[in-house]
Every structure is written in structure tokens, then in C-alpha cells.
Amino acid sequence: MIRLSCWMIPVLIYLIFVSGADGFRGITIPLDPSLLSEQDGREMGFHLSMSDLEFKKIEKEDTLLSTFQSLSVSPDILLMWGEGGRGFMVGYRFNIKSEVNADLLKTISDYMVNERRFTSRTDLNLHYRMIREDDIIIGVGKRIGGAEIGCRLSLYRQTLKKGEIISEMRLTATHGEDVNPNDPRQLIPAIVNGLKYDLE
């Protein structure tokens, strides 16, 4: 299914330009559509909010570092017009909330004497979860005598994506037969000089 934002945002931008909006305001999409009966003229609005910003370290066994990050972003775009006690609106809102758990596991190292090879492995695990909410809103309000009535229609869709990414950082090094593995003064420089990096 094509994302609503792929065509809804261009449609709203087009309507804003062809409607000849009289002004611009930083407002959110109204929850009460009866308030549209007070709308006079054409206006466009935009609002951006960020929330749930969090970064923290988590204590876990067998990990060098474990963190949790989260962030929510929610922009609104809105077009309103009205006169004579009647008002209309077309709006679009989408909200993205993401959460990521990152675990950097402890390093495991091996040295194989017969193969004259050193290996070091460090695993990085990422667990992610993203919720996307798309909402197209159409509203109308009208004043009848001393009363204000309104109607609001919403086309809403929620998409959830989650998964796990596992990667391994590996360091390897080999040395020649001329290096004595029992002599750290020879072995350590030989390993450092021959290190190769690989990420899987």
C-alpha cells in the first residue's frame, strides 16, 4: 500500500497555493469541528511537536554497553476556510515513534598457537520498533441559530515495523614462524602490526 504521505502532502500544498490563503498560523488540527463555524477567510496552519526523547544506559550482564533510545515526531499541516457561519478544513497528521535497544556484548578473544593466529570478536545487537500513524482529517462546522454543530471524518492507518540487527566486529592477525609466541615482546607487536578489521 502506498504511504498516505506520498500523495497527501503534495495535495495539501497544492490546495494551499490555489486557495489563496489569507494567513498562516502555527496551530494543531482542532478536535472540535464545530469551532469551524467561527472561521472567517482562508488560513493555513502547520505544527511540529517532538516528545518522548529519551536516552539511557541499561545495566546488563555480559555486555560492555547497553542503551535505550526513543523519539516521537508529529507534524500537522492544515487548510481551513469559511464565511457566514460555515467553515471547512482539510488536514493531515502523521506521527512516528521509534525505539531502539543497542547491546554491545563483551569481547571474546582467541589465540591459536598452531595456526599462529589471533582472533577477537565483539557482537552488536540492535532491537528496533517503529510505529507510524497516518491520519487524513476532513471537518465541517456550521452555526444554526445560537448553536454550533460540526462533523469530522478521519482516515487513519497505523504501521508497525520491528526487528533485530545482529552484527559482529572481528579483528584477526597472523604472524610468521620467526615470532616466538611465548615472548610477549615479539608476539604483541606482531599481532598489532598484522591486525585486520571485518564487520559482518
mmCIF file of N, CA and C in Angstrom, residues 71-141:
data_model
loop_
_atom_site.group_PDB
_atom_site.id
_atom_site.type_symbol
_atom_site.label_atom_id
_atom_site.label_comp_id
_atom_site.label_asym_id
_atom_site.label_seq_id
_atom_site.Cartn_x
_atom_site.Cartn_y
_atom_site.Cartn_z
ATOM 1 N N LEU A 71 12.167 8.318 20.474
ATOM 2 C CA LEU A 71 11.829 9.654 19.977
ATOM 3 C C LEU A 71 10.503 9.582 19.231
ATOM 4 N N SER A 72 9.654 10.595 19.453
ATOM 5 C CA SER A 72 8.394 10.724 18.718
ATOM 6 C C SER A 72 8.372 12.076 18.009
ATOM 7 N N VAL A 73 7.992 12.059 16.731
ATOM 8 C CA VAL A 73 7.880 13.279 15.930
ATOM 9 C C VAL A 73 6.499 13.301 15.296
ATOM 10 N N SER A 74 5.799 14.443 15.422
ATOM 11 C CA SER A 74 4.432 14.532 14.906
ATOM 12 C C SER A 74 4.195 15.901 14.268
ATOM 13 N N PRO A 75 4.228 16.003 12.931
ATOM 14 C CA PRO A 75 3.876 17.251 12.252
ATOM 15 C C PRO A 75 2.416 17.245 11.782
ATOM 16 N N ASP A 76 1.794 18.428 11.788
ATOM 17 C CA ASP A 76 0.444 18.632 11.260
ATOM 18 C C ASP A 76 0.508 19.672 10.149
ATOM 19 N N ILE A 77 -0.306 19.486 9.118
ATOM 20 C CA ILE A 77 -0.491 20.513 8.097
ATOM 21 C C ILE A 77 -1.996 20.647 7.872
ATOM 22 N N LEU A 78 -2.475 21.890 7.801
ATOM 23 C CA LEU A 78 -3.918 22.137 7.862
ATOM 24 C C LEU A 78 -4.304 23.300 6.955
ATOM 25 N N LEU A 79 -5.453 23.160 6.295
ATOM 26 C CA LEU A 79 -6.041 24.229 5.490
ATOM 27 C C LEU A 79 -7.482 24.422 5.940
ATOM 28 N N MET A 80 -7.835 25.679 6.304
ATOM 29 C CA MET A 80 -9.192 25.996 6.768
ATOM 30 C C MET A 80 -9.738 27.179 5.971
ATOM 31 N N TRP A 81 -11.019 27.151 5.708
ATOM 32 C CA TRP A 81 -11.668 28.298 5.084
ATOM 33 C C TRP A 81 -13.135 28.332 5.519
ATOM 34 N N GLY A 82 -13.691 29.545 5.564
ATOM 35 C CA GLY A 82 -15.078 29.675 5.991
ATOM 36 C C GLY A 82 -15.576 31.102 5.881
ATOM 37 N N GLU A 83 -16.892 31.236 5.910
ATOM 38 C CA GLU A 83 -17.558 32.537 5.905
ATOM 39 C C GLU A 83 -19.034 32.320 6.214
ATOM 40 N N GLY A 84 -19.660 33.349 6.753
ATOM 41 C CA GLY A 84 -21.096 33.301 7.003
ATOM 42 C C GLY A 84 -21.531 32.205 7.954
ATOM 43 N N GLY A 85 -20.722 31.906 8.961
ATOM 44 C CA GLY A 85 -21.111 30.886 9.932
ATOM 45 C C GLY A 85 -20.883 29.463 9.480
ATOM 46 N N ARG A 86 -20.150 29.282 8.388
ATOM 47 C CA ARG A 86 -19.806 27.941 7.916
ATOM 48 C C ARG A 86 -18.296 27.847 7.731
ATOM 49 N N GLY A 87 -17.742 26.697 8.060
ATOM 50 C CA GLY A 87 -16.306 26.521 7.914
ATOM 51 C C GLY A 87 -15.948 25.097 7.536
ATOM 52 N N PHE A 88 -14.806 24.961 6.857
ATOM 53 C CA PHE A 88 -14.339 23.654 6.406
ATOM 54 C C PHE A 88 -12.847 23.530 6.708
ATOM 55 N N MET A 89 -12.388 22.305 6.789
ATOM 56 C CA MET A 89 -10.953 22.077 6.971
ATOM 57 C C MET A 89 -10.554 20.756 6.321
ATOM 58 N N VAL A 90 -9.296 20.730 5.864
ATOM 59 C CA VAL A 90 -8.652 19.510 5.387
ATOM 60 C C VAL A 90 -7.274 19.474 6.038
ATOM 61 N N GLY A 91 -6.968 18.390 6.714
ATOM 62 C CA GLY A 91 -5.690 18.306 7.417
ATOM 63 C C GLY A 91 -5.056 16.938 7.290
ATOM 64 N N TYR A 92 -3.771 16.929 7.536
ATOM 65 C CA TYR A 92 -3.025 15.660 7.513
ATOM 66 C C TYR A 92 -2.032 15.665 8.670
ATOM 67 N N ARG A 93 -1.995 14.570 9.376
ATOM 68 C CA ARG A 93 -1.080 14.424 10.510
ATOM 69 C C ARG A 93 -0.435 13.046 10.437
ATOM 70 N N PHE A 94 0.855 13.019 10.688
ATOM 71 C CA PHE A 94 1.463 11.704 10.878
ATOM 72 C C PHE A 94 2.407 11.761 12.068
ATOM 73 N N ASN A 95 2.472 10.650 12.746
ATOM 74 C CA ASN A 95 3.277 10.537 13.954
ATOM 75 C C ASN A 95 4.196 9.326 13.815
ATOM 76 N N ILE A 96 5.456 9.539 14.123
ATOM 77 C CA ILE A 96 6.436 8.453 14.089
ATOM 78 C C ILE A 96 7.055 8.318 15.473
ATOM 79 N N LYS A 97 6.960 7.130 16.023
ATOM 80 C CA LYS A 97 7.586 6.846 17.311
ATOM 81 C C LYS A 97 8.554 5.686 17.125
ATOM 82 N N SER A 98 9.799 5.911 17.495
ATOM 83 C CA SER A 98 10.823 4.884 17.311
ATOM 84 C C SER A 98 11.495 4.567 18.640
ATOM 85 N N GLU A 99 11.832 3.303 18.801
ATOM 86 C CA GLU A 99 12.544 2.825 19.983
ATOM 87 C C GLU A 99 13.656 1.886 19.530
ATOM 88 N N VAL A 100 14.838 2.055 20.120
ATOM 89 C CA VAL A 100 15.987 1.231 19.759
ATOM 90 C C VAL A 100 16.698 0.788 21.029
ATOM 91 N N ASN A 101 16.937 -0.510 21.132
ATOM 92 C CA ASN A 101 17.783 -1.073 22.181
ATOM 93 C C ASN A 101 19.083 -1.543 21.536
ATOM 94 N N ALA A 102 20.207 -1.063 22.040
ATOM 95 C CA ALA A 102 21.514 -1.432 21.491
ATOM 96 C C ALA A 102 22.341 -2.108 22.578
ATOM 97 N N ASP A 103 22.852 -3.293 22.261
ATOM 98 C CA ASP A 103 23.680 -4.052 23.198
ATOM 99 C C ASP A 103 25.036 -4.335 22.561
ATOM 100 N N LEU A 104 26.082 -3.830 23.185
ATOM 101 C CA LEU A 104 27.448 -4.137 22.768
ATOM 102 C C LEU A 104 27.977 -5.201 23.724
ATOM 103 N N LEU A 105 28.113 -6.422 23.208
ATOM 104 C CA LEU A 105 28.474 -7.546 24.059
ATOM 105 C C LEU A 105 29.969 -7.556 24.354
ATOM 106 N N LYS A 106 30.331 -8.355 25.341
ATOM 107 C CA LYS A 106 31.734 -8.438 25.732
ATOM 108 C C LYS A 106 32.570 -9.078 24.627
ATOM 109 N N THR A 107 33.810 -8.654 24.558
ATOM 110 C CA THR A 107 34.729 -9.146 23.532
ATOM 111 C C THR A 107 35.273 -10.523 23.917
ATOM 112 N N ILE A 108 35.306 -11.414 22.923
ATOM 113 C CA ILE A 108 35.865 -12.758 23.100
ATOM 114 C C ILE A 108 37.110 -12.869 22.227
ATOM 115 N N SER A 109 38.223 -13.248 22.826
ATOM 116 C CA SER A 109 39.491 -13.325 22.102
ATOM 117 C C SER A 109 40.062 -14.733 22.171
ATOM 118 N N ASP A 110 40.696 -15.147 21.071
ATOM 119 C CA ASP A 110 41.342 -16.463 20.990
ATOM 120 C C ASP A 110 42.700 -16.311 20.317
ATOM 121 N N TYR A 111 43.629 -17.143 20.766
ATOM 122 C CA TYR A 111 44.922 -17.230 20.081
ATOM 123 C C TYR A 111 45.218 -18.703 19.830
ATOM 124 N N MET A 112 45.362 -19.053 18.552
ATOM 125 C CA MET A 112 45.631 -20.434 18.159
ATOM 126 C C MET A 112 47.116 -20.570 17.854
ATOM 127 N N VAL A 113 47.783 -21.293 18.733
ATOM 128 C CA VAL A 113 49.238 -21.400 18.634
ATOM 129 C C VAL A 113 49.655 -22.100 17.352
ATOM 130 N N ASN A 114 48.991 -23.223 17.026
ATOM 131 C CA ASN A 114 49.388 -23.997 15.849
ATOM 132 C C ASN A 114 49.211 -23.212 14.550
ATOM 133 N N GLU A 115 48.180 -22.344 14.507
ATOM 134 C CA GLU A 115 47.920 -21.566 13.295
ATOM 135 C C GLU A 115 48.569 -20.189 13.337
ATOM 136 N N ARG A 116 49.172 -19.844 14.496
ATOM 137 C CA ARG A 116 49.805 -18.531 14.688
ATOM 138 C C ARG A 116 48.821 -17.407 14.333
ATOM 139 N N ARG A 117 47.593 -17.558 14.856
ATOM 140 C CA ARG A 117 46.516 -16.621 14.504
ATOM 141 C C ARG A 117 45.792 -16.132 15.756
ATOM 142 N N PHE A 118 45.553 -14.802 15.782
ATOM 143 C CA PHE A 118 44.811 -14.156 16.867
ATOM 144 C C PHE A 118 43.453 -13.701 16.323
ATOM 145 N N THR A 119 42.378 -13.951 17.102
ATOM 146 C CA THR A 119 41.027 -13.559 16.697
ATOM 147 C C THR A 119 40.313 -12.895 17.869
ATOM 148 N N SER A 120 39.634 -11.784 17.574
ATOM 149 C CA SER A 120 38.843 -11.070 18.578
ATOM 150 C C SER A 120 37.466 -10.779 17.990
ATOM 151 N N ARG A 121 36.391 -11.098 18.744
ATOM 152 C CA ARG A 121 35.021 -10.910 18.257
ATOM 153 C C ARG A 121 34.215 -10.100 19.273
ATOM 154 N N THR A 122 33.477 -9.101 18.742
ATOM 155 C CA THR A 122 32.575 -8.292 19.559
ATOM 156 C C THR A 122 31.237 -8.193 18.837
ATOM 157 N N ASP A 123 30.162 -8.634 19.475
ATOM 158 C CA ASP A 123 28.833 -8.626 18.863
ATOM 159 C C ASP A 123 28.074 -7.351 19.232
ATOM 160 N N LEU A 124 27.345 -6.813 18.245
ATOM 161 C CA LEU A 124 26.465 -5.663 18.455
ATOM 162 C C LEU A 124 25.057 -6.059 18.034
ATOM 163 N N ASN A 125 24.115 -6.001 18.975
ATOM 164 C CA ASN A 125 22.722 -6.357 18.706
ATOM 165 C C ASN A 125 21.843 -5.109 18.792
ATOM 166 N N LEU A 126 21.042 -4.886 17.757
ATOM 167 C CA LEU A 126 20.100 -3.765 17.726
ATOM 168 C C LEU A 126 18.681 -4.311 17.625
ATOM 169 N N HIS A 127 17.836 -3.929 18.567
ATOM 170 C CA HIS A 127 16.414 -4.268 18.529
ATOM 171 C C HIS A 127 15.646 -2.966 18.306
ATOM 172 N N TYR A 128 14.900 -2.888 17.201
ATOM 173 C CA TYR A 128 14.203 -1.645 16.888
ATOM 174 C C TYR A 128 12.700 -1.889 16.760
ATOM 175 N N ARG A 129 11.959 -0.819 17.028
ATOM 176 C CA ARG A 129 10.491 -0.848 16.932
ATOM 177 C C ARG A 129 10.029 0.540 16.501
ATOM 178 N N MET A 130 9.306 0.613 15.375
ATOM 179 C CA MET A 130 8.843 1.898 14.862
ATOM 180 C C MET A 130 7.349 1.826 14.563
ATOM 181 N N ILE A 131 6.618 2.781 15.109
ATOM 182 C CA ILE A 131 5.182 2.888 14.869
ATOM 183 C C ILE A 131 4.927 4.166 14.075
ATOM 184 N N ARG A 132 4.264 4.025 12.938
ATOM 185 C CA ARG A 132 3.913 5.179 12.107
ATOM 186 C C ARG A 132 2.395 5.269 12.022
ATOM 187 N N GLU A 133 1.881 6.469 12.291
ATOM 188 C CA GLU A 133 0.446 6.710 12.251
ATOM 189 C C GLU A 133 0.148 7.806 11.233
ATOM 190 N N ASP A 134 -0.702 7.503 10.255
ATOM 191 C CA ASP A 134 -1.135 8.467 9.242
ATOM 192 C C ASP A 134 -2.611 8.775 9.463
ATOM 193 N N ASP A 135 -2.964 10.061 9.398
ATOM 194 C CA ASP A 135 -4.342 10.459 9.663
ATOM 195 C C ASP A 135 -4.737 11.607 8.731
ATOM 196 N N ILE A 136 -5.696 11.350 7.839
ATOM 197 C CA ILE A 136 -6.284 12.390 6.994
ATOM 198 C C ILE A 136 -7.604 12.814 7.631
ATOM 199 N N ILE A 137 -7.769 14.112 7.835
ATOM 200 C CA ILE A 137 -8.929 14.620 8.571
ATOM 201 C C ILE A 137 -9.676 15.644 7.719
ATOM 202 N N ILE A 138 -10.984 15.463 7.620
ATOM 203 C CA ILE A 138 -11.867 16.406 6.930
ATOM 204 C C ILE A 138 -12.948 16.827 7.919
ATOM 205 N N GLY A 139 -13.165 18.135 8.047
ATOM 206 C CA GLY A 139 -14.145 18.619 9.013
ATOM 207 C C GLY A 139 -14.991 19.741 8.452
ATOM 208 N N VAL A 140 -16.191 19.881 9.017
ATOM 209 C CA VAL A 140 -17.099 20.955 8.623
ATOM 210 C C VAL A 140 -17.840 21.426 9.868
ATOM 211 N N GLY A 141 -18.049 22.727 9.963
ATOM 212 C CA GLY A 141 -18.788 23.296 11.081
ATOM 213 C C GLY A 141 -19.787 24.329 10.583
#
